[in-house]
Coordinates of C-alpha atoms and ligand atoms in Angstrom, one line a residue:
M1 CA 19.4 13.3 9.0
M2 CA 22.3 11.2 10.2
T3 CA 23.0 8.0 8.3
I4 CA 22.9 5.0 10.3
A5 CA 24.2 1.3 9.7
T6 CA 21.3 -0.8 8.9
Q7 CA 21.4 -4.4 9.7
V8 CA 19.9 -6.9 7.7
F9 CA 18.8 -10.4 9.3
H10 CA 18.0 -13.0 6.9
V11 CA 15.3 -15.3 8.4
D12 CA 13.2 -18.4 7.5
P13 CA 9.7 -17.0 7.0
A14 CA 8.0 -19.8 8.6
H15 CA 10.5 -20.8 11.2
P16 CA 12.4 -17.2 12.3
D17 CA 15.9 -17.7 14.2
P18 CA 15.0 -16.6 17.7
A19 CA 18.4 -15.0 17.9
A20 CA 17.4 -12.7 14.8
I21 CA 14.0 -12.2 16.4
A22 CA 15.6 -11.4 19.8
A23 CA 18.1 -8.8 18.4
A24 CA 14.9 -6.9 16.6
A25 CA 12.6 -7.2 19.9
Q26 CA 15.4 -5.6 21.9
A27 CA 15.9 -2.6 19.3
L28 CA 12.1 -2.1 19.3
A29 CA 12.4 -1.9 23.1
E30 CA 15.3 0.7 22.9
G31 CA 13.2 2.8 20.5
R32 CA 14.8 1.9 17.2
L33 CA 13.2 1.4 13.9
V34 CA 13.0 -2.3 12.6
A35 CA 11.4 -3.2 9.1
F36 CA 9.6 -6.8 9.2
P37 CA 7.4 -8.7 6.6
T38 CA 3.9 -9.0 7.3
E39 CA 1.4 -10.9 4.7
T40 CA 0.6 -7.7 3.1
V41 CA 3.6 -5.4 2.9
Y42 CA 7.0 -5.0 4.8
G43 CA 6.1 -2.7 7.8
L44 CA 8.6 -0.1 9.7
G45 CA 7.8 -0.7 13.5
A46 CA 8.6 1.0 16.4
N47 CA 7.3 0.8 20.1
A48 CA 3.8 2.4 19.9
L49 CA 4.1 3.5 23.4
D50 CA 7.1 5.5 22.8
A51 CA 6.5 8.9 21.2
Q52 CA 10.1 9.3 20.6
A53 CA 10.6 6.3 18.7
V54 CA 7.0 6.8 16.8
E55 CA 8.5 10.3 15.6
R56 CA 11.5 8.4 14.3
I57 CA 9.1 6.5 11.8
F58 CA 7.8 9.5 10.3
I59 CA 11.2 11.1 9.7
A60 CA 12.8 8.2 8.4
K61 CA 9.9 7.8 5.9
Q62 CA 9.7 11.5 5.3
R63 CA 5.7 10.7 6.1
P64 CA 3.9 14.0 7.0
F65 CA 3.0 13.9 10.7
S66 CA -0.7 14.4 9.7
D67 CA -1.0 10.6 8.4
P68 CA -1.6 8.1 11.4
L69 CA 0.3 4.7 11.8
I70 CA -1.5 1.2 12.5
V71 CA -0.6 -0.3 15.7
H72 CA 0.3 -4.1 15.2
L73 CA -0.6 -6.4 18.0
A74 CA 0.7 -10.0 19.1
S75 CA -3.0 -11.2 20.3
I76 CA -6.8 -10.0 20.5
A77 CA -6.0 -9.9 24.2
Q78 CA -3.7 -6.9 23.8
L79 CA -6.7 -4.7 22.2
E80 CA -7.4 -3.5 25.5
R81 CA -4.1 -2.1 26.0
V82 CA -4.2 0.4 22.9
A83 CA -8.1 0.9 22.6
V84 CA -11.0 1.9 24.9
D85 CA -14.5 1.6 24.5
I86 CA -14.3 -1.1 22.2
P87 CA -17.4 -2.3 20.5
A88 CA -18.9 -6.1 20.4
I89 CA -18.4 -6.1 16.8
A90 CA -14.6 -5.5 17.0
Y91 CA -14.1 -8.7 18.9
A92 CA -16.3 -10.4 16.6
L93 CA -14.3 -9.2 13.4
A94 CA -11.2 -9.8 15.2
E95 CA -12.2 -13.5 16.0
R96 CA -12.9 -14.0 12.4
F97 CA -10.3 -12.1 10.6
W98 CA -7.2 -12.1 12.9
P99 CA -4.2 -12.9 12.2
G100 CA -5.1 -11.4 8.9
P101 CA -5.5 -7.9 6.6
L102 CA -8.1 -6.5 8.8
T103 CA -7.4 -3.0 10.4
L104 CA -10.0 -1.6 12.7
V105 CA -10.0 2.0 13.8
L106 CA -11.0 2.3 17.6
R107 CA -11.2 4.9 20.3
R108 CA -7.5 5.4 21.4
H109 CA -6.3 4.7 24.7
P110 CA -4.9 7.3 26.7
R111 CA -1.5 5.6 27.1
V112 CA -0.9 5.6 23.4
P113 CA 0.8 8.6 22.3
P114 CA -1.2 11.0 20.3
N115 CA 1.5 11.2 17.6
V116 CA 0.9 7.4 16.5
S117 CA -2.6 8.7 15.4
A118 CA -1.4 12.2 14.3
G119 CA -3.5 13.5 17.2
R120 CA -6.9 11.8 16.7
D121 CA -8.6 10.4 19.5
T122 CA -8.6 6.9 17.5
V123 CA -6.1 4.3 16.9
A124 CA -6.0 1.9 13.9
V125 CA -5.0 -1.8 15.0
R126 CA -4.3 -5.1 13.3
M127 CA -2.9 -8.5 14.2
P128 CA -0.7 -9.5 11.2
A129 CA -0.7 -13.0 9.8
H130 CA 3.2 -13.8 9.3
P131 CA 5.3 -16.0 11.3
V132 CA 8.1 -13.3 11.5
A133 CA 6.0 -10.6 12.6
L134 CA 4.2 -12.4 15.1
A135 CA 7.5 -13.9 16.8
L136 CA 8.7 -10.3 17.0
L137 CA 5.4 -9.1 18.4
Q138 CA 5.2 -11.8 21.1
A139 CA 9.2 -11.5 21.6
C140 CA 9.2 -7.6 22.3
A141 CA 5.7 -7.7 24.1
L142 CA 4.8 -4.1 22.8
P143 CA 2.2 -2.8 20.7
V144 CA 4.4 -2.0 17.7
A145 CA 3.3 1.0 15.5
A146 CA 4.2 0.5 11.7
P147 CA 3.0 1.8 8.5
S148 CA 4.7 0.4 5.1
A149 CA 8.3 0.5 5.1
N150 CA 8.6 2.8 2.3
L151 CA 9.4 6.6 1.7
F152 CA 6.2 8.4 1.7
S153 CA 4.4 8.2 -1.7
R154 CA 6.5 5.5 -2.9
P155 CA 5.1 2.1 -3.9
S156 CA 4.5 -0.2 -0.8
P157 CA 7.7 -2.6 -0.1
T158 CA 7.0 -6.2 -0.8
T159 CA 10.4 -7.4 -0.5
A160 CA 13.2 -6.7 2.0
Q161 CA 15.3 -5.1 -1.1
H162 CA 12.4 -2.8 -1.6
V163 CA 12.7 -1.7 2.0
L164 CA 16.8 -1.2 1.7
D165 CA 16.0 0.8 -1.8
D166 CA 13.9 3.5 0.3
L167 CA 15.4 3.3 3.7
N168 CA 19.0 1.9 4.0
G169 CA 21.0 4.1 6.3
R170 CA 17.8 5.5 7.6
I171 CA 16.5 2.6 10.0
D172 CA 18.0 0.1 12.3
I173 CA 17.5 -3.4 11.3
V174 CA 15.5 -5.3 8.4
L175 CA 14.2 -8.8 9.0
D176 CA 14.2 -10.2 5.6
G177 CA 11.7 -12.8 5.6
G178 CA 11.3 -13.1 1.5
P179 CA 8.5 -11.7 -0.5
T180 CA 5.2 -10.9 0.9
S181 CA 2.2 -12.9 -0.1
I182 CA -0.9 -10.8 -0.2
G183 CA 1.1 -7.7 -1.5
V184 CA -1.3 -5.2 -1.0
E185 CA -2.0 -3.4 2.5
S186 CA -4.8 -4.5 4.9
T187 CA -8.3 -3.4 4.4
V188 CA -8.9 -0.4 6.8
V189 CA -12.5 -0.4 8.7
D190 CA -13.7 2.7 10.9
L191 CA -15.6 1.4 13.5
T192 CA -16.1 4.9 15.4
Q193 CA -18.3 6.2 12.8
S194 CA -21.6 4.7 12.2
P195 CA -22.4 3.2 10.4
P196 CA -18.8 1.6 9.6
L197 CA -16.6 2.8 6.8
L198 CA -14.4 1.5 4.7
L199 CA -11.4 3.7 4.7
R200 CA -9.1 1.7 2.5
P201 CA -10.0 -1.6 0.4
G202 CA -7.2 -4.1 1.2
G203 CA -6.4 -7.6 1.6
A204 CA -9.7 -8.7 3.3
T205 CA -12.5 -8.3 0.8
V206 CA -15.7 -6.3 1.1
E207 CA -17.6 -9.1 0.3
A208 CA -16.1 -11.5 3.4
L209 CA -16.7 -8.4 5.8
R210 CA -20.1 -7.9 5.0
V211 CA -21.1 -11.3 6.5
L212 CA -20.2 -9.9 10.0
L213 CA -20.9 -6.2 8.9
P214 CA -23.9 -6.0 6.6
E215 CA -24.0 -2.1 7.0
L216 CA -20.5 -1.3 6.1
K217 CA -20.5 1.6 4.2
T218 CA -18.1 1.7 1.1
P219 CA -17.4 4.8 -0.9
E220 CA -18.8 4.9 -4.5
A221 CA -15.1 5.7 -5.9
P222 CA -11.9 5.6 -3.9
L223 CA -11.8 8.0 -1.3
I224 CA -9.6 11.2 -2.4
A225 CA -8.8 14.2 -0.5
S226 CA -6.7 17.1 -0.8
E227 CA -3.5 17.3 1.6
A228 CA -5.7 19.8 3.6
E229 CA -8.6 17.3 3.9
A230 CA -6.4 14.5 4.2
A231 CA -5.5 15.6 7.7
A232 CA -9.4 15.1 8.4
S233 CA -9.7 11.6 6.7
P234 CA -6.3 10.2 6.7
G235 CA -4.7 7.5 4.1
T236 CA -7.1 9.3 1.4
L237 CA -4.1 11.3 -0.1
L238 CA -4.2 11.0 -3.9
R239 CA -0.6 10.7 -4.8
H240 CA 0.5 7.5 -3.1
Y241 CA 2.2 4.4 -4.3
A242 CA 3.5 6.4 -7.2
P243 CA 6.2 5.6 -9.7
R244 CA 8.5 8.5 -10.8
A245 CA 7.1 8.6 -14.1
P246 CA 3.5 10.1 -14.9
M247 CA 0.7 7.4 -15.2
V248 CA -2.5 7.5 -16.6
L249 CA -5.2 4.8 -16.3
L250 CA -6.7 3.4 -19.2
A251 CA -10.0 2.1 -18.5
G252 CA -12.2 0.0 -21.2
E253 CA -12.4 -3.2 -22.7
T254 CA -9.5 -5.5 -24.1
E255 CA -10.6 -5.3 -27.5
T256 CA -10.6 -1.4 -27.4
A257 CA -7.3 -1.0 -25.4
L258 CA -5.4 -3.3 -27.8
H259 CA -6.4 -1.0 -30.7
F260 CA -6.0 2.3 -28.7
L261 CA -2.7 1.4 -27.4
R262 CA -1.3 0.7 -30.9
S263 CA -2.2 4.7 -31.8
A264 CA -1.4 5.9 -28.1
V265 CA 2.1 4.4 -28.0
A266 CA 3.0 5.8 -31.6
A267 CA 1.9 9.1 -30.8
L268 CA 3.9 9.5 -27.6
N269 CA 6.9 7.8 -29.2
E270 CA 6.7 10.6 -32.2
R271 CA 6.8 13.2 -29.4
G272 CA 10.2 11.8 -28.3
L273 CA 8.8 10.1 -24.9
R274 CA 9.9 6.4 -23.9
V275 CA 6.5 4.5 -23.0
G276 CA 6.0 2.1 -20.3
L277 CA 3.1 -0.1 -20.1
F278 CA 1.5 -1.6 -17.1
T279 CA -0.8 -4.7 -18.2
T280 CA -2.0 -8.0 -17.7
D281 CA -0.3 -11.2 -19.2
E282 CA -2.9 -11.6 -21.7
E283 CA -2.9 -8.1 -22.8
A284 CA 0.9 -7.6 -22.9
H285 CA 1.0 -11.1 -24.9
S286 CA -0.6 -9.1 -27.7
L287 CA 1.2 -6.1 -27.4
A288 CA 4.8 -7.5 -27.5
D289 CA 5.7 -5.8 -30.6
L290 CA 5.0 -2.2 -29.4
Q291 CA 8.0 0.3 -28.9
A292 CA 6.9 0.3 -25.1
R293 CA 8.7 -1.5 -22.2
I294 CA 6.0 -3.7 -20.9
V295 CA 5.5 -4.8 -17.4
S296 CA 2.8 -7.2 -16.0
P297 CA 1.9 -8.2 -12.6
G298 CA 0.0 -11.5 -13.7
P299 CA -2.9 -12.7 -15.5
Q300 CA -6.4 -11.0 -15.2
R301 CA -8.1 -14.3 -14.3
D302 CA -5.8 -14.3 -11.4
P303 CA -6.4 -11.0 -8.7
A304 CA -4.3 -12.8 -6.1
A305 CA -1.1 -12.9 -8.4
V306 CA -1.8 -9.4 -9.7
A307 CA -1.9 -8.1 -5.8
R308 CA 1.2 -10.0 -5.3
H309 CA 3.2 -8.4 -7.9
L310 CA 1.9 -4.8 -8.0
F311 CA 4.1 -2.8 -6.1
A312 CA 7.0 -4.7 -7.3
R313 CA 6.1 -4.3 -11.0
L314 CA 5.5 -0.5 -10.5
R315 CA 8.8 -0.1 -8.7
A316 CA 10.5 -1.9 -11.9
L317 CA 8.9 0.6 -14.1
D318 CA 10.9 3.1 -12.6
R319 CA 14.3 1.4 -13.2
L320 CA 13.3 1.1 -17.1
G321 CA 14.0 4.7 -17.3
V322 CA 10.5 5.4 -19.2
D323 CA 8.9 8.9 -19.3
V324 CA 5.3 8.2 -19.2
I325 CA 3.3 5.0 -18.0
L326 CA 0.0 3.9 -19.5
A327 CA -1.6 1.4 -17.1
R328 CA -4.5 -0.9 -17.8
T329 CA -7.2 -1.1 -15.2
V330 CA -9.2 -4.2 -16.7
W331 CA -11.8 -4.5 -14.0
G332 CA -15.1 -2.7 -14.7
K333 CA -16.5 -0.9 -11.9
S334 CA -19.6 -2.8 -11.4
T335 CA -17.8 -6.3 -11.7
R336 CA -15.2 -5.4 -9.4
A337 CA -15.1 -7.7 -6.8
G338 CA -12.7 -9.2 -4.1
L339 CA -8.9 -8.1 -4.3
E340 CA -10.0 -6.1 -7.6
M341 CA -11.3 -3.0 -5.5
A342 CA -8.1 -3.0 -3.8
I343 CA -5.6 -3.3 -7.1
H344 CA -7.8 -0.6 -8.6
D345 CA -7.3 1.8 -5.6
R346 CA -3.6 1.4 -5.8
L347 CA -3.5 2.2 -9.5
F348 CA -5.8 4.8 -9.3
R349 CA -3.7 6.6 -6.6
A350 CA -0.7 5.4 -8.4
A351 CA -1.8 7.4 -11.6
E352 CA -2.7 10.4 -9.0
G353 CA -6.6 10.0 -10.1
R354 CA -5.8 10.4 -13.8
V355 CA -8.1 7.7 -15.5
L356 CA -8.9 7.8 -19.4
D357 CA -11.9 6.1 -20.6
I358 CA -10.5 4.6 -23.7
A359 CA -14.0 4.4 -25.5
A360 CA -14.5 7.9 -25.7
P361 CA -14.1 9.2 -29.3
D362 CA -11.5 11.7 -28.5
A363 CA -9.4 9.3 -26.0
L364 CA -6.1 10.1 -27.6
D365 CA -6.2 13.6 -27.5
R366 CA -7.5 13.4 -23.9
L367 CA -4.6 11.3 -23.1
L368 CA -1.9 13.7 -24.4
E369 CA -3.9 16.2 -22.7
L370 CA -4.0 14.3 -19.3
L371 CA 0.1 13.8 -19.4
P372 CA 2.1 16.2 -17.8
Y373 CA 5.1 16.0 -20.0
R374 CA 7.6 15.8 -17.2
K375 CA 11.1 14.3 -18.7
N376 CA 12.3 11.4 -16.4
T377 CA 15.7 12.8 -15.3
Q378 CA 15.9 9.8 -12.7
S379 CA 18.3 7.4 -13.8
D380 CA 19.2 4.6 -11.4
Ligands
TXA1 O1 -1.0 -4.0 5.4 C1 -0.9 -3.0 6.2 O2 -1.7 -2.4 6.7 C2 0.5 -2.4 6.3 C3 1.1 -3.6 7.3 C4 2.8 -3.1 7.5 O3 0.3 -3.7 8.4 N1 0.7 -1.0 6.8 C5 0.2 -0.2 6.4 O4 0.4 1.1 7.1 O5 -0.2 -0.1 5.3 P1 0.3 2.8 6.1 O6 0.4 3.4 7.4 O7 1.0 2.5 4.9 O8 -1.3 2.7 5.8 C6 -2.1 3.0 7.3 C7 -3.5 3.4 6.8 C8 -3.4 4.7 6.4 O9 -4.3 5.0 5.0 C9 -3.8 5.8 7.6 O10 -4.1 6.8 7.2 C10 -5.0 4.8 8.1 O11 -4.3 3.5 7.8 N2 -5.0 5.1 9.2 C11 -4.4 4.7 10.5 N3 -4.5 5.2 11.7 C12 -5.7 5.6 11.5 C13 -6.8 6.2 12.4 N4 -6.5 6.4 13.6 N5 -8.0 6.7 11.6 C14 -8.1 6.7 10.4 N6 -7.3 5.8 9.4 C15 -5.9 5.7 10.1
MG2 MG1 1.8 3.1 3.3

């Protein structure tokens, strides 16, 4: 594809400059691509009513055309422009959670081009809670299709720099409104199924949703699909948010982990592999002497901080040039609550589903089996 000059506008996240917003809105109206901050991650926006503009999103991101996009709205009143047969519960959820990190899957209005939803008769919608996103949506007065503004399968962008690292020269404008506050994407709930189904855990917690939606169905384990199946149940592709080096998720108690990681790092070093360790502040502190590059998104007791820094730290691991990544998932399945569900889901996908129970007696052998010995040749 042709390289285009990507323009960056620095805007005050609370009071964005109307001139920058107007320029970005104009670009959207002309069918061009604008990356903007939301409260979750940066989105890559195009006019949702313009099939050609929407197609550009897929090309810029190298996203498969089978993976549908979320349409962003400036108000609840705009729902009827993009969806039909809207159930009462959709309005109730919107009143309670919008603007905010909840995406609802509804029946698509025929005026929304099919490629927005990858040919489905449904459409995903949300109203973001970020002054820059809202100012842009109001100024352009259009529904805006916007997936996360990263290259397909890379960690989602939580700063304008992440957007540029992936998409510089491929999109028209980036509105730089600083780092995003939630850090993981919106929760996606399909209201066209009965009972409603959680498609993706995210910024809005299942506990909060269940107050209005007690019948909400949540999958036991993260929804996983092969590439073929993903076409039927979008957004469930395993390889997602992934750093370049192969990653294994280590599940188990901290006591066990501190012990296991010592032998694991030594065994990997012996095989000539540079190890990246992704863990919490608490564990990182106890492991500082290991021959590994240690990265932490935050303290275990503060899931909001972990969520906020998760993707940035995964990207940081890439720059350290490690060959393999051992990542800790510290929250037990039964105790996982609130944002921990979304955090675990993103780590699970970044690890392409490789999870190791470190309490198992043969855990070290299993680890060596799980890791594809792919040398990291990327240097950036
Ligand atoms: O927080 C967010 O949701 C961010 C910001 C930019 O708003 N956006 C985002 O978009 O994460 P994206 O494209 O990276 O993820 C959209 C998710 C995907 O899992 C997609 O498959 C699902 O929503 N989705 C979109 N339309 C759908 C539909 N019609 N039916 C089922 N799932 C859908
Ligand atoms: Mg995405």
